[in-house]
Structures are given as structure tokens and as C-alpha cells.
PDB file of C-alpha atoms in Angstrom:
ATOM      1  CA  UNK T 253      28.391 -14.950  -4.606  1.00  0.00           C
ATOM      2  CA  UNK T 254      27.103 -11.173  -4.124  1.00  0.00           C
ATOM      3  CA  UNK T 255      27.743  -9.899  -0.777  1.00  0.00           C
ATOM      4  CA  UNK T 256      24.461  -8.407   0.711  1.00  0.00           C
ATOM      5  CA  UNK T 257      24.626  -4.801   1.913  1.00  0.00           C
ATOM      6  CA  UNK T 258      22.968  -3.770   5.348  1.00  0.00           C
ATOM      7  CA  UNK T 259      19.701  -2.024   5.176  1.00  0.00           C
ATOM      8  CA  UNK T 260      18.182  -0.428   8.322  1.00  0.00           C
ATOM      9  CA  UNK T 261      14.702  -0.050   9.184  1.00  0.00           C
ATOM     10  CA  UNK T 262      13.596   1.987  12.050  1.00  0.00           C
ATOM     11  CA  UNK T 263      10.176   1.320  13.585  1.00  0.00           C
ATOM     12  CA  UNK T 264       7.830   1.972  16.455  1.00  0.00           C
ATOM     13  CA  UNK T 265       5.648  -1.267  17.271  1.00  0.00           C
ATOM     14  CA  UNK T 266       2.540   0.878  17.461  1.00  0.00           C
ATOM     15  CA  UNK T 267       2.770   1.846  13.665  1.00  0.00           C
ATOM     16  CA  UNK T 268       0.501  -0.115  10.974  1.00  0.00           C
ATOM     17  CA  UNK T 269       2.261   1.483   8.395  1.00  0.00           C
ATOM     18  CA  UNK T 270       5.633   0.435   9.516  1.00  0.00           C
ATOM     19  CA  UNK T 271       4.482  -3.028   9.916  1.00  0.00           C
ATOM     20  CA  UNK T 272       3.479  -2.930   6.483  1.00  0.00           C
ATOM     21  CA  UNK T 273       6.873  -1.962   4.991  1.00  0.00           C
ATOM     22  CA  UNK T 274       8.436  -3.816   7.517  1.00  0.00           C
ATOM     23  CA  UNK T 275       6.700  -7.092   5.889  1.00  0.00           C
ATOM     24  CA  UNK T 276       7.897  -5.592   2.318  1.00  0.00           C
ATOM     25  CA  UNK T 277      12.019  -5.027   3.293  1.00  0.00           C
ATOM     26  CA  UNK T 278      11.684  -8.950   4.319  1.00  0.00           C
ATOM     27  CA  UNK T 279      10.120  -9.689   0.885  1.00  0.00           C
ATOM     28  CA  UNK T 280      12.922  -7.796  -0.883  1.00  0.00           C
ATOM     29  CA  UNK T 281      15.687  -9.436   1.203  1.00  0.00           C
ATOM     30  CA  UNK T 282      14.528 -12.731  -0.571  1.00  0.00           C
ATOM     31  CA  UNK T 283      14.879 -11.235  -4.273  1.00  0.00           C
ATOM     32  CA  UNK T 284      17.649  -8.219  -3.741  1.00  0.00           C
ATOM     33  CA  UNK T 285      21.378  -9.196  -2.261  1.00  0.00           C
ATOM     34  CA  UNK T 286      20.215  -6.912   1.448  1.00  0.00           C
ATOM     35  CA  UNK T 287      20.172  -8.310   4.742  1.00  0.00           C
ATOM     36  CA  UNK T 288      17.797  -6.128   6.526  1.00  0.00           C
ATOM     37  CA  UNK T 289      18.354  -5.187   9.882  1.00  0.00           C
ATOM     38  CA  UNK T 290      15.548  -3.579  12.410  1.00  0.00           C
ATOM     39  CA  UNK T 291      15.530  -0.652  14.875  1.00  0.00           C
ATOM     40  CA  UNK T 292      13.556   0.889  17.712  1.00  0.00           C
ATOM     41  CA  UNK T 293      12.346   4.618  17.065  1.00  0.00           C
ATOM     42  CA  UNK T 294       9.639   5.974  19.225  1.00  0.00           C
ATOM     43  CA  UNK T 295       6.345   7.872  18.137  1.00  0.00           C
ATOM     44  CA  UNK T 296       5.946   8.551  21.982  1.00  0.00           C
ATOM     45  CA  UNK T 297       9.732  10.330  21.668  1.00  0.00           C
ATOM     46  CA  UNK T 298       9.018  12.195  18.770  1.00  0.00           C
ATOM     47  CA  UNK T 299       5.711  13.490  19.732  1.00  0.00           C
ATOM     48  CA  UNK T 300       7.327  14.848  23.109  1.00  0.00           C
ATOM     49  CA  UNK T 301       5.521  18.271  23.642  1.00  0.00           C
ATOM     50  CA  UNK T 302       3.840  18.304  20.922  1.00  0.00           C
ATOM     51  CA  UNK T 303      -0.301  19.475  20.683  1.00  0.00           C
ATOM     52  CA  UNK T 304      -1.953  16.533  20.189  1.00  0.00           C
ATOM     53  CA  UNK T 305      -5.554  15.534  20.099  1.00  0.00           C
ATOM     54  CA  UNK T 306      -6.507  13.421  23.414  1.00  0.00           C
ATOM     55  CA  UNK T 307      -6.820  10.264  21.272  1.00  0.00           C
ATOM     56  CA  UNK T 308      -3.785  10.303  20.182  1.00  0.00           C
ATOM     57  CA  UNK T 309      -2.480  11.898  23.322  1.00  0.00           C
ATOM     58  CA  UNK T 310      -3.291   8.452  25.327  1.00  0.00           C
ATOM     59  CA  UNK T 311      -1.706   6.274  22.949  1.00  0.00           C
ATOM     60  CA  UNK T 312       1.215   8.047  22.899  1.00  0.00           C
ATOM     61  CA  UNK T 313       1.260   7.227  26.520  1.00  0.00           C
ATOM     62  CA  UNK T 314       0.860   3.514  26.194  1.00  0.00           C
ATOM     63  CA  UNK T 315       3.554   3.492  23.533  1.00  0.00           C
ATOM     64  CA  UNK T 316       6.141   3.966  25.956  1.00  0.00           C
ATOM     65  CA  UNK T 317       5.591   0.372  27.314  1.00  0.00           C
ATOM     66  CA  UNK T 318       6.217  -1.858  23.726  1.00  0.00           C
ATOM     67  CA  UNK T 319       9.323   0.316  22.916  1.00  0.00           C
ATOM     68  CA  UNK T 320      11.181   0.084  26.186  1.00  0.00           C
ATOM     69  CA  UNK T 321      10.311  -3.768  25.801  1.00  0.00           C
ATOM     70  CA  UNK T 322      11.667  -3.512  22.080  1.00  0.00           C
ATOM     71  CA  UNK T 323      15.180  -2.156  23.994  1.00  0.00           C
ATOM     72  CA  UNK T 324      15.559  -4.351  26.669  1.00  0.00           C
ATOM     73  CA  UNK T 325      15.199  -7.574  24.227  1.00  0.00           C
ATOM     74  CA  UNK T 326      17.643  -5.810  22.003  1.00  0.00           C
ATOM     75  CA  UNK T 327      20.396  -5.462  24.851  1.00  0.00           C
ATOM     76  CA  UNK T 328      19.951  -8.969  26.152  1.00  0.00           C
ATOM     77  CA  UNK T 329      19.864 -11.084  22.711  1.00  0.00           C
ATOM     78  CA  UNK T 330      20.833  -8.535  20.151  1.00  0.00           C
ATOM     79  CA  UNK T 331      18.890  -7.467  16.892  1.00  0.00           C
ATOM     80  CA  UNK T 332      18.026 -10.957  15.507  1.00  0.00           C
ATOM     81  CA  UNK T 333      16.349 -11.729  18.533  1.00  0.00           C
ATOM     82  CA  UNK T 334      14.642  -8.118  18.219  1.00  0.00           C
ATOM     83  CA  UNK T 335      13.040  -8.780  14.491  1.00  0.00           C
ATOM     84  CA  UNK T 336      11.637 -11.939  15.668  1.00  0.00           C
ATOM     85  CA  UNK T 337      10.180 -10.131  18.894  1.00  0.00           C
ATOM     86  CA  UNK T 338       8.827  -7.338  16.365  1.00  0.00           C
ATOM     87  CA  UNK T 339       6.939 -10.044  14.298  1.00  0.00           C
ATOM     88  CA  UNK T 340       5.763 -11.048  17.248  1.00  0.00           C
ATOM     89  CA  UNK T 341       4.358  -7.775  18.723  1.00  0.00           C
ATOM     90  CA  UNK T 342       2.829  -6.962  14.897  1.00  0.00           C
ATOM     91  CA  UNK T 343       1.263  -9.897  14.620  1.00  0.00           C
ATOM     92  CA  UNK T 344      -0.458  -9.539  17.741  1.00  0.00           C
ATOM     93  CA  UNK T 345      -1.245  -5.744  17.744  1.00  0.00           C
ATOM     94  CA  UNK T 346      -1.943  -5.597  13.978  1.00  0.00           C
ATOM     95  CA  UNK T 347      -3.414  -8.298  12.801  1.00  0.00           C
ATOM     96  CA  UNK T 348      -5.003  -9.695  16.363  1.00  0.00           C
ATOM     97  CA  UNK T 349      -5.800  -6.577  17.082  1.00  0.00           C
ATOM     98  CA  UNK T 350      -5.181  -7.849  20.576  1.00  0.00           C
ATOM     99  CA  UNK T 351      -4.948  -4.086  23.128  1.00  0.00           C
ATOM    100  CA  UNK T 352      -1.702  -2.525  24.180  1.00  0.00           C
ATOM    101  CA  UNK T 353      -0.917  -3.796  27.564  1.00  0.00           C
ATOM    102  CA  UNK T 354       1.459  -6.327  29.604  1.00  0.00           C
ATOM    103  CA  UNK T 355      -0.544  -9.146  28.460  1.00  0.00           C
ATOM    104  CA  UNK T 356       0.288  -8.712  24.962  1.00  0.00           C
ATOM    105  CA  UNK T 357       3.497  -7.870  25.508  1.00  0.00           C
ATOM    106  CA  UNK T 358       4.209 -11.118  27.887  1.00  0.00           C
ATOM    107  CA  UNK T 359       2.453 -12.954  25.292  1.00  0.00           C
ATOM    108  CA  UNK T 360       4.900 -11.233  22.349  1.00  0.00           C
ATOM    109  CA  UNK T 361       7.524 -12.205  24.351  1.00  0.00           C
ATOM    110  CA  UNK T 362       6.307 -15.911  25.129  1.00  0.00           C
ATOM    111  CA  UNK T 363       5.762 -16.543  21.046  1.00  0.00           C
ATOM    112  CA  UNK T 364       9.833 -16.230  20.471  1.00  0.00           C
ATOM    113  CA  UNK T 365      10.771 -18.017  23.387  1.00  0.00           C
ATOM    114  CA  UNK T 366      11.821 -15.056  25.736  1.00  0.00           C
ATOM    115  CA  UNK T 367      11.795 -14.429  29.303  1.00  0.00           C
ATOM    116  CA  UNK T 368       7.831 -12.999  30.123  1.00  0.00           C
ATOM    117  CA  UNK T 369       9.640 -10.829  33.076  1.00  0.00           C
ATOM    118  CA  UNK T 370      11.046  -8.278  30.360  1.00  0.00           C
ATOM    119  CA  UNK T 371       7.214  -6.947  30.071  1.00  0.00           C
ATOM    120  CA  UNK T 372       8.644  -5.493  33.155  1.00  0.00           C
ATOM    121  CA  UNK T 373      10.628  -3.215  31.176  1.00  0.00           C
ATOM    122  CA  UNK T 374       7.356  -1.334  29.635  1.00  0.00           C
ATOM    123  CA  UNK T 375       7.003   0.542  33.684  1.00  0.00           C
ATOM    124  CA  UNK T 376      10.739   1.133  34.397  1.00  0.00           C
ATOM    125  CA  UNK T 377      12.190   4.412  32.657  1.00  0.00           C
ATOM    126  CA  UNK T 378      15.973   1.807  33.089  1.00  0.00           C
ATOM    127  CA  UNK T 379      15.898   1.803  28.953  1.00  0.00           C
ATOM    128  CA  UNK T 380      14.937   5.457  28.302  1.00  0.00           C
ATOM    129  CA  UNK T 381      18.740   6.593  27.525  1.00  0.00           C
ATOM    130  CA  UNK T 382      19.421   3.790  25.035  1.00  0.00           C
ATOM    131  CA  UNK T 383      15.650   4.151  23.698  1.00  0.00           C
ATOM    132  CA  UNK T 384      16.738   7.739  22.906  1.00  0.00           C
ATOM    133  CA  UNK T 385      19.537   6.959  21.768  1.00  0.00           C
ATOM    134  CA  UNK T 386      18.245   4.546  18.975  1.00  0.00           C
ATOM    135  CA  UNK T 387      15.697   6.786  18.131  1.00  0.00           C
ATOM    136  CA  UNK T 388      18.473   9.989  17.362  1.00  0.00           C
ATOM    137  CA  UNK T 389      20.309   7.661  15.896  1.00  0.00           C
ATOM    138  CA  UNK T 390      17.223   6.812  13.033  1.00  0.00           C
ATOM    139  CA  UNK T 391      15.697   9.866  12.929  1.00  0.00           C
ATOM    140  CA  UNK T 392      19.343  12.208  13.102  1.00  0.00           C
ATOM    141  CA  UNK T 393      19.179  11.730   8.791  1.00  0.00           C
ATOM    142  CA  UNK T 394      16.184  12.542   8.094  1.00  0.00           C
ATOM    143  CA  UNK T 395      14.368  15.092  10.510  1.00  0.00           C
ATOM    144  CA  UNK T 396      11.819  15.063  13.361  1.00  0.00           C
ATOM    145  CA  UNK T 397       9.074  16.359  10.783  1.00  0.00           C
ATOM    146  CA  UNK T 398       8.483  12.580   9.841  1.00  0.00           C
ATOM    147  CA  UNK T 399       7.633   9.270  11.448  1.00  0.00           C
ATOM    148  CA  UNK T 400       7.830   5.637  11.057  1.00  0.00           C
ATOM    149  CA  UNK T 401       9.162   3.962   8.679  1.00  0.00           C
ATOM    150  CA  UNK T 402      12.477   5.397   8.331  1.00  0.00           C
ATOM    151  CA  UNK T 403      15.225   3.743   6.193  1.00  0.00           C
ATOM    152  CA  UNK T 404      18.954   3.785   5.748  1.00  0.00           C
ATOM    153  CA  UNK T 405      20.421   2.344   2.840  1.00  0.00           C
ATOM    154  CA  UNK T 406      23.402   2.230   0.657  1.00  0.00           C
ATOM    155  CA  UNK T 407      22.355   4.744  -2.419  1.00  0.00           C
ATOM    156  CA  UNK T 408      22.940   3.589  -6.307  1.00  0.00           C
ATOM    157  CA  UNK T 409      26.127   5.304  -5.742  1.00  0.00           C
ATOM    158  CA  UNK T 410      27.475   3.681  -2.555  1.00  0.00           C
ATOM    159  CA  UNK T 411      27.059   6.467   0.002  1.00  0.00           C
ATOM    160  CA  UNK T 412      24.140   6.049   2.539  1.00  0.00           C
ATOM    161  CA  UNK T 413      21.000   7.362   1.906  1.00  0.00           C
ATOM    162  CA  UNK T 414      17.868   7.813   4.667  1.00  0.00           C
ATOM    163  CA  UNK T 415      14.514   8.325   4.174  1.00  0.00           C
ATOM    164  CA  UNK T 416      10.862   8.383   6.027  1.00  0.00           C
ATOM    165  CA  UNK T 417       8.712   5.373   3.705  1.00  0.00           C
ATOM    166  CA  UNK T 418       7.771   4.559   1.702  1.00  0.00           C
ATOM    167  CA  UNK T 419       3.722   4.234   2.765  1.00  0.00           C
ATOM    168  CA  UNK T 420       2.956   1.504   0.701  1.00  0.00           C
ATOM    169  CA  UNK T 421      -0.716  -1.094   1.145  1.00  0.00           C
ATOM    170  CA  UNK T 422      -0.615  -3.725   0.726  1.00  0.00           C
ATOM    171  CA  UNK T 423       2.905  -5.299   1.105  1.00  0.00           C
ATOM    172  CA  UNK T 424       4.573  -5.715  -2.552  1.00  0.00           C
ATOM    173  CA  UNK T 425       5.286  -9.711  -2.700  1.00  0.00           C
ATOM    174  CA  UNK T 426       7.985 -11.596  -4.442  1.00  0.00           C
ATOM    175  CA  UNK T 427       9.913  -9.515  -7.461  1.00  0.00           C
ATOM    176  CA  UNK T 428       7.190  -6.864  -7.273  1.00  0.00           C
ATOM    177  CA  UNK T 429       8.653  -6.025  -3.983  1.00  0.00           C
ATOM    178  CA  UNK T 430      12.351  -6.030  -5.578  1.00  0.00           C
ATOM    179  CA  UNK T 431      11.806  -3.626  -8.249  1.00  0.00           C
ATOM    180  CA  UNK T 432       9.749  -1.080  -5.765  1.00  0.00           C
ATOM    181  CA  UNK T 433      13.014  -1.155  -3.766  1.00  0.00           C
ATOM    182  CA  UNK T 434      15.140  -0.457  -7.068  1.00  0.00           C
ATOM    183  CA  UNK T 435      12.833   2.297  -7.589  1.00  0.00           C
ATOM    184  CA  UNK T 436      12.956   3.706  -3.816  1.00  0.00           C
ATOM    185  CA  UNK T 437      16.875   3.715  -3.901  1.00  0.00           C
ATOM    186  CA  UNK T 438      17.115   5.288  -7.457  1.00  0.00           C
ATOM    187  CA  UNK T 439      14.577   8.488  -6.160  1.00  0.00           C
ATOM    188  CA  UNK T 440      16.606   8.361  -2.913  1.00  0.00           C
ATOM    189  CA  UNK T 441      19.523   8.510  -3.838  1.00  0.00           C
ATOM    190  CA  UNK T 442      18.859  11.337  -6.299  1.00  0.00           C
ATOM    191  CA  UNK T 443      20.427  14.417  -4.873  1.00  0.00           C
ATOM    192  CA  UNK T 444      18.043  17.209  -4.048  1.00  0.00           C
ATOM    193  CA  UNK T 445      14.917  15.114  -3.795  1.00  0.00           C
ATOM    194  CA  UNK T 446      12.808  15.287  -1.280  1.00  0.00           C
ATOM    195  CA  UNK T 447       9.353  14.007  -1.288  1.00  0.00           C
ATOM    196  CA  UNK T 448       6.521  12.240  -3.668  1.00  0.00           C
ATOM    197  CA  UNK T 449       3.513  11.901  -2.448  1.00  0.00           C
ATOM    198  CA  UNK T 450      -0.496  11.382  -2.874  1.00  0.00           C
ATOM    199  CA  UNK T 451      -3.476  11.212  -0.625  1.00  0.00           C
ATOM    200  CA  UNK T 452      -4.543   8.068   1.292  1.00  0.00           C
ATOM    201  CA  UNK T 453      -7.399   6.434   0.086  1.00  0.00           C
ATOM    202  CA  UNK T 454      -7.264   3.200   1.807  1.00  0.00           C
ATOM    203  CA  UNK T 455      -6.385   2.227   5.300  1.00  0.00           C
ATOM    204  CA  UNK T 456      -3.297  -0.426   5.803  1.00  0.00           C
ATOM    205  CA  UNK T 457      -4.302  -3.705   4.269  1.00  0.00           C
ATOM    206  CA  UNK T 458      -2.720  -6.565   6.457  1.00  0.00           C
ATOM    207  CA  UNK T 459      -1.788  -9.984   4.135  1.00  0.00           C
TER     208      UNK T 459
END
């Protein structure tokens, strides 16, 4: 029997995109030997200080609350328990489309069985160092000039490779979502390469 190798996916709650490629990694741990494991980053980290459009500006804000949540699930019950709280919170913010506040998160928190008083967590700055912390820790590889997702993965060679994406809609299913992740490791793990990319022309596609 294949031993499966650790893949690690950094995300931020708020993110559709991460969602999305989120869904995918759990696709291609049912067809690839991986056993993906998940991370907190923060968008409201990165974008510390940054000149940003009032919009975005207030969400930033309210995207302190789900991550410090995201934290103080992963110190109590450890990273299993912090997938299943992530499918939790994406279901409800991306697909409910349900708005960013304690009731969603006590209602996240209520679908896997956990503790509501942990929404607590989302007003208390008691998780900030070890938020940080995760974030460095995801976004240290591959720069602050990118977001969510962010990967790190055994290359074709063995030796770790991290990168932001990939920005995919919708979700590859079933061996389509295998050989996308052959393809993403063979182009990561290329040294010297550094980006691929087109224009948008459709928003994320949730199914």
C-alpha cells in the first residue's frame, strides 16, 4: 500500500476562491495517494496597511472574527476538527450566503458538534499571536504579493514546493481533479517558474 504524502492548504474562510480549491484538494485526496491537511492564513493580516477601497476595507474588518474562530478550534481539537469546522463556515458563507457575524459563526460551530462559546473568540485579540503565526508560516514560501489559496506540497522530485492557486471554477471532480493536481505539481515543481495566468471571465461557480 502507497503511503500518502502531506499536502497543506492555507485558507482564509472569507475567500470563494479558496473554498473552491479547497473542495478540489478533497477530490484529489480520493484519486492521488495525499492526505490533505488545512491551515488558517488571514486576508485581514495580509492586507495590514495596505490602501484599500472602503468595501473591501470593512470586510477586512469583519474577517478578523472567522479566523480567530478558525485558531481557537484548531488549539482545542486539532486540524481534523478544523477542516470539518471550515466546511462548515463555507458552506454557510458561500453557498448560504448567510452574513459574517456571531450567528453564523455559532451556527458553524453548532453543525460539527462544537462548543457555540468559541464564537467568543472572533472579539478577543487571545489568538492573534498563533493566528500570525500560521499565517507566516503559509505565506513565508511564497510572498505577501499573493493571497488565498496557498499550497505546500512535496514536488515531482521530493523537496517541498509552495505556491498561491491554482484559481480554478468550478471544482475539478473525480480523476479530472487528479490529473489537474499532476499537472500543478509538475509546473511547480519546475525550477524557475513562476506564474501562468489568464483573465477571469466567470465568477466562482459553487457545486
Amino acid at each position: 500500500m502507497t503511503e500518502r504524502v502531506a499536502v497543506d492548504m492555507w485558507f482564509d474562510p472569507l475567500c470563494p476562491w479558496a473554498w473552491i480549491t479547497s473542495r478540489w484538494l478533497l477530490e484529489v485526496e480520493q484519486v492521488r495517494d495525499v492526505e490533505i491537511r488545512f491551515h488558517v492564513m488571514s486576508l485581514s493580516v495580509l492586507n495590514e496597511g495596505r490602501d484599500l477601497p472602503e468595501q473591501y476595507q470593512d470586510l477586512m474588518q469583519k474577517g478578523w472574527g472567522p479566523v480567530r474562530v478558525c485558531i481557537a478550534v484548531e488549539q482545542a481539537h486539532g486540524g481534523e476538527v478544523l477542516a470539518r469546522l471550515y466546511t462548515a463556515l463555507g458552506t454557510r458563507i458561500h453557498l448560504g450566503k448567510e452574513e459574517l457575524g456571531r450567528e453564523l459563526l455559532v451556527g458553524a460551530l453548532t453543525d460539527v458538534g462544537l462548543d457555540p462559546a468559541l464564537a467568543d473568540a472572533a472579539d478577543s485579540t487571545e489568538y492573534d499571536e498563533a493566528l500570525r503565526a500560521s499565517h507566516e508560516a503559509g505565506m513565508r514560501p511564497v510572498g505577501t504579493d499573493v493571497g488565498t489559496p496557498v499550497i505546500h506540497a512535496p514536488g515531482p522530485d521530493g523537496r517541498q514546493v509552495a505556491f498561491f492557486g491554482p484559481v480554478i471554477t468550478p471544482a475539478p471532480k473525480g480523476e479530472a481533479a487528479g490529473k489537474l493536481w499532476d499537472g500543478v505539481l509538475l509546473v511547480a515543481g519546475t525550477p524557475g517558474f513562476y506564474e501562468l495566468k489568464r483573465t477571469r471571465e466567470q465568477g466562482p461557480i459553487f457545486d
